[in-house]
PDB file of C-alpha atoms in Angstrom:
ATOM      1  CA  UNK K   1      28.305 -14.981  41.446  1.00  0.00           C
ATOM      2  CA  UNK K   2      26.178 -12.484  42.009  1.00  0.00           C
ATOM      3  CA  UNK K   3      27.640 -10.422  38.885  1.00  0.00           C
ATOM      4  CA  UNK K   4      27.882 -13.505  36.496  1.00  0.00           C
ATOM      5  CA  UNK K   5      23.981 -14.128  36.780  1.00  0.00           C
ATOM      6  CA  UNK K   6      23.871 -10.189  35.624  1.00  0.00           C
ATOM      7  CA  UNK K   7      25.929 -10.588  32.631  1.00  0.00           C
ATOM      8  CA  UNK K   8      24.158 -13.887  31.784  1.00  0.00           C
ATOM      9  CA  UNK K   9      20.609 -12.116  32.016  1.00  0.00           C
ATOM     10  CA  UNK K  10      22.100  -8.546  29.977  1.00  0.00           C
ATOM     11  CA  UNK K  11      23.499 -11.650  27.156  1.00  0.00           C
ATOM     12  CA  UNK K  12      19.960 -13.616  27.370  1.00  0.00           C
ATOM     13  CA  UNK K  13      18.340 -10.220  27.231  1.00  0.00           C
ATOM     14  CA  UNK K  14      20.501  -8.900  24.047  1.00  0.00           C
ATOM     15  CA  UNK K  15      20.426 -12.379  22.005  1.00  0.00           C
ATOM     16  CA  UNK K  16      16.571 -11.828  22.806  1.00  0.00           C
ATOM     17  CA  UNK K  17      16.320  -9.051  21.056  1.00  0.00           C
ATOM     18  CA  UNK K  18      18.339  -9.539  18.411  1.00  0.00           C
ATOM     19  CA  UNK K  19      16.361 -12.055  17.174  1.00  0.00           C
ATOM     20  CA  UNK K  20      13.400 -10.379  17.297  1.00  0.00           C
ATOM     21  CA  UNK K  21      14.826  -7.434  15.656  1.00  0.00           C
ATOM     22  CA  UNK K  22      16.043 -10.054  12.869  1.00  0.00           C
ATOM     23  CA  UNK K  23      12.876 -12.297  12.807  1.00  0.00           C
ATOM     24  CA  UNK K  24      11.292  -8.605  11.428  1.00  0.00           C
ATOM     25  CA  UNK K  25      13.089  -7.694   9.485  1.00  0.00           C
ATOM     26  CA  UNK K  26      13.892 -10.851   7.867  1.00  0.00           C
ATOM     27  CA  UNK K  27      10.250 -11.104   7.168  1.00  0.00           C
ATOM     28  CA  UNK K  28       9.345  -8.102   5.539  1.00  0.00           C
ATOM     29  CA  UNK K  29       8.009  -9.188   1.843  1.00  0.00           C
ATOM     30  CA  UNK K  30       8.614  -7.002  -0.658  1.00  0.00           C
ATOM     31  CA  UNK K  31       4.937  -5.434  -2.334  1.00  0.00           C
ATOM     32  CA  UNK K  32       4.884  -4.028  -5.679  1.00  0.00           C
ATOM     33  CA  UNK K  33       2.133  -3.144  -6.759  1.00  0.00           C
ATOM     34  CA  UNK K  34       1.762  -2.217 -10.548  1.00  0.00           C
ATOM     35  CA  UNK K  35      -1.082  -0.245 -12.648  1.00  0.00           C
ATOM     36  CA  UNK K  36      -1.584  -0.305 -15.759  1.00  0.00           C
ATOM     37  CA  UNK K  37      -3.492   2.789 -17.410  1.00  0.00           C
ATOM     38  CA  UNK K  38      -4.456   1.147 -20.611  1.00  0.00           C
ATOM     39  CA  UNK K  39      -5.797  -1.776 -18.959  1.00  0.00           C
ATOM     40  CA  UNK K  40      -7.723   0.005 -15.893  1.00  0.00           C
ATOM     41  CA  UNK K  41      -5.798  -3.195 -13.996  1.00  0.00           C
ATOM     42  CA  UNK K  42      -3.507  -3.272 -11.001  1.00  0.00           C
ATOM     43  CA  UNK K  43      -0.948  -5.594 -10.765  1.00  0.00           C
ATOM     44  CA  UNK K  44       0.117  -6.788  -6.990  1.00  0.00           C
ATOM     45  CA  UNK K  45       3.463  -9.004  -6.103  1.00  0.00           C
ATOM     46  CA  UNK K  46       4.750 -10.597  -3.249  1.00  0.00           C
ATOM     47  CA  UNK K  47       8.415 -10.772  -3.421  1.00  0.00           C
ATOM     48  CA  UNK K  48       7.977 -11.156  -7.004  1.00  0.00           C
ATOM     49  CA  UNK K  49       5.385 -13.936  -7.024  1.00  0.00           C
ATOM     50  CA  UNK K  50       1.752 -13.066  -8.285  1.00  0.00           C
ATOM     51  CA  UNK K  51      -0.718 -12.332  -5.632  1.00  0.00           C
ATOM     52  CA  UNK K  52      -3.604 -10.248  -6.879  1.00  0.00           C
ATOM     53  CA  UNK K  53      -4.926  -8.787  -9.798  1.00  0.00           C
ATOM     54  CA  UNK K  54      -7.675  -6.259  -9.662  1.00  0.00           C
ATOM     55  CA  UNK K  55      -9.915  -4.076 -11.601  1.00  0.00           C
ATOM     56  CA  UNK K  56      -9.246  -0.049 -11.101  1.00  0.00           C
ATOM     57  CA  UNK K  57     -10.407   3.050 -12.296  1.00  0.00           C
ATOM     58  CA  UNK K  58      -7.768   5.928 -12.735  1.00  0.00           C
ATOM     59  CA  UNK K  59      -7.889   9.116 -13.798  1.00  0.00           C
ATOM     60  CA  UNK K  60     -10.720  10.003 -16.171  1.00  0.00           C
ATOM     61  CA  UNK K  61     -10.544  12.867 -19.210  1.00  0.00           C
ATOM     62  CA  UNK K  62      -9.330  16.409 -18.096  1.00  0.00           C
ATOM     63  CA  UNK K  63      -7.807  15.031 -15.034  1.00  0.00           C
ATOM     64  CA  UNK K  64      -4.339  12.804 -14.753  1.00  0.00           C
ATOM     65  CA  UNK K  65      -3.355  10.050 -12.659  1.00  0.00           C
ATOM     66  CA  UNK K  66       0.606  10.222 -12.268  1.00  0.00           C
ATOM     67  CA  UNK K  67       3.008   7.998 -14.010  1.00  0.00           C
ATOM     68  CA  UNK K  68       6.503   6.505 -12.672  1.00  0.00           C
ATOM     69  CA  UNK K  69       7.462   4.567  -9.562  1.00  0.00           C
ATOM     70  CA  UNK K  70       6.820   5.787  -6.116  1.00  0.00           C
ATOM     71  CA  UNK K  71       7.124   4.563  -2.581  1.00  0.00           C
ATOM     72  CA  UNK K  72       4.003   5.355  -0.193  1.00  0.00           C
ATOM     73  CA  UNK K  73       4.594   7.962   1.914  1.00  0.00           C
ATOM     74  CA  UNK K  74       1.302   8.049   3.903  1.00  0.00           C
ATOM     75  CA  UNK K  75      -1.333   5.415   5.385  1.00  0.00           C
ATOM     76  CA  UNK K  76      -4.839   6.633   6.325  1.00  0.00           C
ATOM     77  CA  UNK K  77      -7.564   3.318   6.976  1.00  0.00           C
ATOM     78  CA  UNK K  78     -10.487   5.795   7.161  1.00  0.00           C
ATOM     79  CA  UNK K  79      -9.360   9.349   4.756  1.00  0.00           C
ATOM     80  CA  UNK K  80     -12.123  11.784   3.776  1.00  0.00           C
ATOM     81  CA  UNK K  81     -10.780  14.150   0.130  1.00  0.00           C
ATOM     82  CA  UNK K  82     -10.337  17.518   1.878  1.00  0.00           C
ATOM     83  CA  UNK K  83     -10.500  18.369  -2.327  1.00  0.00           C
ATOM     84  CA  UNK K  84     -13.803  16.596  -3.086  1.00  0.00           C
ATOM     85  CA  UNK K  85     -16.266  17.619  -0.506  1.00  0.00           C
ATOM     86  CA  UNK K  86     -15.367  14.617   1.921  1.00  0.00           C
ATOM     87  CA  UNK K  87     -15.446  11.695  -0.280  1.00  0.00           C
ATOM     88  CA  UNK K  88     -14.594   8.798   1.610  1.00  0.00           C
ATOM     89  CA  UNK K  89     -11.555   7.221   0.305  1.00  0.00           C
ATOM     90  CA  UNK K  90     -11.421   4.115   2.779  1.00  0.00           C
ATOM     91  CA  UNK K  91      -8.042   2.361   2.942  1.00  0.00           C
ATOM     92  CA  UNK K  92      -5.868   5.455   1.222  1.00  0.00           C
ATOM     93  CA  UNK K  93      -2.209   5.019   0.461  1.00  0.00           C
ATOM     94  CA  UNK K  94      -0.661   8.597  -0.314  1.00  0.00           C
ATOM     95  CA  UNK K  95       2.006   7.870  -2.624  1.00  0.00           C
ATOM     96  CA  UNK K  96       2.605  11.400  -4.360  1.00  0.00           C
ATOM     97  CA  UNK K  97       0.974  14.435  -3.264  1.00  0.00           C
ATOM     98  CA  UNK K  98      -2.344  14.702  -3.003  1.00  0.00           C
ATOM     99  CA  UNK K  99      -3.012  10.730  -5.451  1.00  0.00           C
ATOM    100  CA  UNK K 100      -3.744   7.718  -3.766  1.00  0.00           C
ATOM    101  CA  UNK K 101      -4.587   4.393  -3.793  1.00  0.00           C
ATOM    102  CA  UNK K 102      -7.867   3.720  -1.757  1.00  0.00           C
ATOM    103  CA  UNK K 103     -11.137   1.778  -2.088  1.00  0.00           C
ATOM    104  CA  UNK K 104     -13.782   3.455  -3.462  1.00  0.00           C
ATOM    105  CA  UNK K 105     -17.843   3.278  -3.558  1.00  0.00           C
ATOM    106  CA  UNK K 106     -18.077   3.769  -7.356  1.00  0.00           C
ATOM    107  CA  UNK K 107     -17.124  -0.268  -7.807  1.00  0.00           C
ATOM    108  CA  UNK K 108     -19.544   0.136 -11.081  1.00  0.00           C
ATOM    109  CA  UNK K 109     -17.385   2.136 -13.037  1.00  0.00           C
ATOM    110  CA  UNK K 110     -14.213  -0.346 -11.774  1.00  0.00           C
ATOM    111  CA  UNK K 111     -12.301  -1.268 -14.945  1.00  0.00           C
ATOM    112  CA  UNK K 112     -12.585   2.158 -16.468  1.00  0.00           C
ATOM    113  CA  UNK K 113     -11.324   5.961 -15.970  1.00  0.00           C
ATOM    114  CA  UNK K 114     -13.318   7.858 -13.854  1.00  0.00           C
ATOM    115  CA  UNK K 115     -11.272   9.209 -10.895  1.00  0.00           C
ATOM    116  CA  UNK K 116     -10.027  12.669 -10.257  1.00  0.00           C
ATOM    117  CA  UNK K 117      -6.243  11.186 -10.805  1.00  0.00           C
ATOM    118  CA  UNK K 118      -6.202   8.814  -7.528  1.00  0.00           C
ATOM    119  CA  UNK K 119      -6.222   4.837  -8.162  1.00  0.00           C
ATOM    120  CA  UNK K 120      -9.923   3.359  -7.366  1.00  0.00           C
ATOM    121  CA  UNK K 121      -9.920  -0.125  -5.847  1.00  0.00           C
ATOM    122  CA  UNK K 122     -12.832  -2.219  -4.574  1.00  0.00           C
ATOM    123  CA  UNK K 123     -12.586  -1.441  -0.789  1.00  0.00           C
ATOM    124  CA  UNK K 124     -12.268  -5.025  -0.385  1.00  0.00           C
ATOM    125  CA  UNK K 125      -9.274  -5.219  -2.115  1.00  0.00           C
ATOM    126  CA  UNK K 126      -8.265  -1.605  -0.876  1.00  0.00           C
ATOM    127  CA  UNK K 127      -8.166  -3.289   1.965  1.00  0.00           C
ATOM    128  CA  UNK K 128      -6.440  -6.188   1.419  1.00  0.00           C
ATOM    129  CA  UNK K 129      -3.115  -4.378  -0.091  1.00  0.00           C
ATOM    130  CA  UNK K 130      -3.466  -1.797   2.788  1.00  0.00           C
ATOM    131  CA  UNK K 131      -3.019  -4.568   4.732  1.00  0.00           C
ATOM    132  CA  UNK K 132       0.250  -5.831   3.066  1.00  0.00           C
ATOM    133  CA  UNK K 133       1.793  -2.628   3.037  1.00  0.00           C
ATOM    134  CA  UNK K 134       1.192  -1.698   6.703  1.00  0.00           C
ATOM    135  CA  UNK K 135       2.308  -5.832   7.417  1.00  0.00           C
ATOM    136  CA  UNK K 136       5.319  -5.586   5.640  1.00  0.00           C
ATOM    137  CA  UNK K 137       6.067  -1.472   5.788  1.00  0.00           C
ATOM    138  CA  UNK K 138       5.645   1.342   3.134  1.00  0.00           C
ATOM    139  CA  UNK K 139       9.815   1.204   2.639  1.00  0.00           C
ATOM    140  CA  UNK K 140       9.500  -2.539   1.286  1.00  0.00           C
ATOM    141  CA  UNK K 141       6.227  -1.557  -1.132  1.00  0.00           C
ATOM    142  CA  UNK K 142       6.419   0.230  -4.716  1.00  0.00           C
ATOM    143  CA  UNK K 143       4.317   1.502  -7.009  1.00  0.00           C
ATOM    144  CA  UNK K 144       4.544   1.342 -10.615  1.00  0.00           C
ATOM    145  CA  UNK K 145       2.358   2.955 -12.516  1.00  0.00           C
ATOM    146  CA  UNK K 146       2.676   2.907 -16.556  1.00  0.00           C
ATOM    147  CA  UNK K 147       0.395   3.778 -19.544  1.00  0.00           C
TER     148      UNK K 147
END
């Protein structure tokens, strides 16, 4: 008896986690989130349904904001530029090299170029798609990023 109350507890224990392994996975969104350079706009979508569009500023004359598709490769809530004299770039999602996406202080110039190559957000809305991608993981997000 004794070892049938075992087995029924290791079976209860691995259906357990199973599902919880599943219930994650199975609700990982998928985030794309799509710049345009000629519109100074970002683009964000939720398993392919519209969720935000945003003002940004990218990369502004002599300097080059990256074009192509990339997958984030680092999350940082709270990075300072080790290139710009400790800038704050609040909410920062590496996603090739040394370029970014993070929220930025400079929300006037929002909607125009005038970044050292990195993608400006409000930090509000910084925020908010850090928040997606860390919810629903950097492997599920994109980012598209076209002239």
């Amino acid at each position: 008896m004794k070892r049938l109350l075992q087995a029924a507890a290791i079976l209860l224990l691995t259906v357990v986690v199973a599902v919880a392994l599943f219930t994650t996975i199975a609700h990982a969104a998928q985030v794309v989130a799509q710049i345009s350079l000629s519109a100074q706009r970002m683009q964000v979508f939720v398993d392919g349904r519209p969720k935000h569009t945003w003002k940004v500023s990218t990369a502004r004359p002599g300097y080059r904001t990256p074009t192509g598709t990339f997958k984030p490769y680092m999350l940082s809530p709270n990075h300072r530029s080790s290139l710009y004299g400790g800038a704050p770039m609040p909410y920062s999602i590496f996603f090739s090299g040394n370029y970014a996406i993070h929220g930025s202080t400079e929300v006037k110039h929002l909607g125009r170029p005038a970044s050292h190559g990195c993608v400006r957000l409000h930090p509000n809305n910084a925020a908010k798609l850090y928040s997606l991608v860390q919810q629903n993981g950097r492997s599920n997000t994109t980012i598209l990023i076209r002239n």
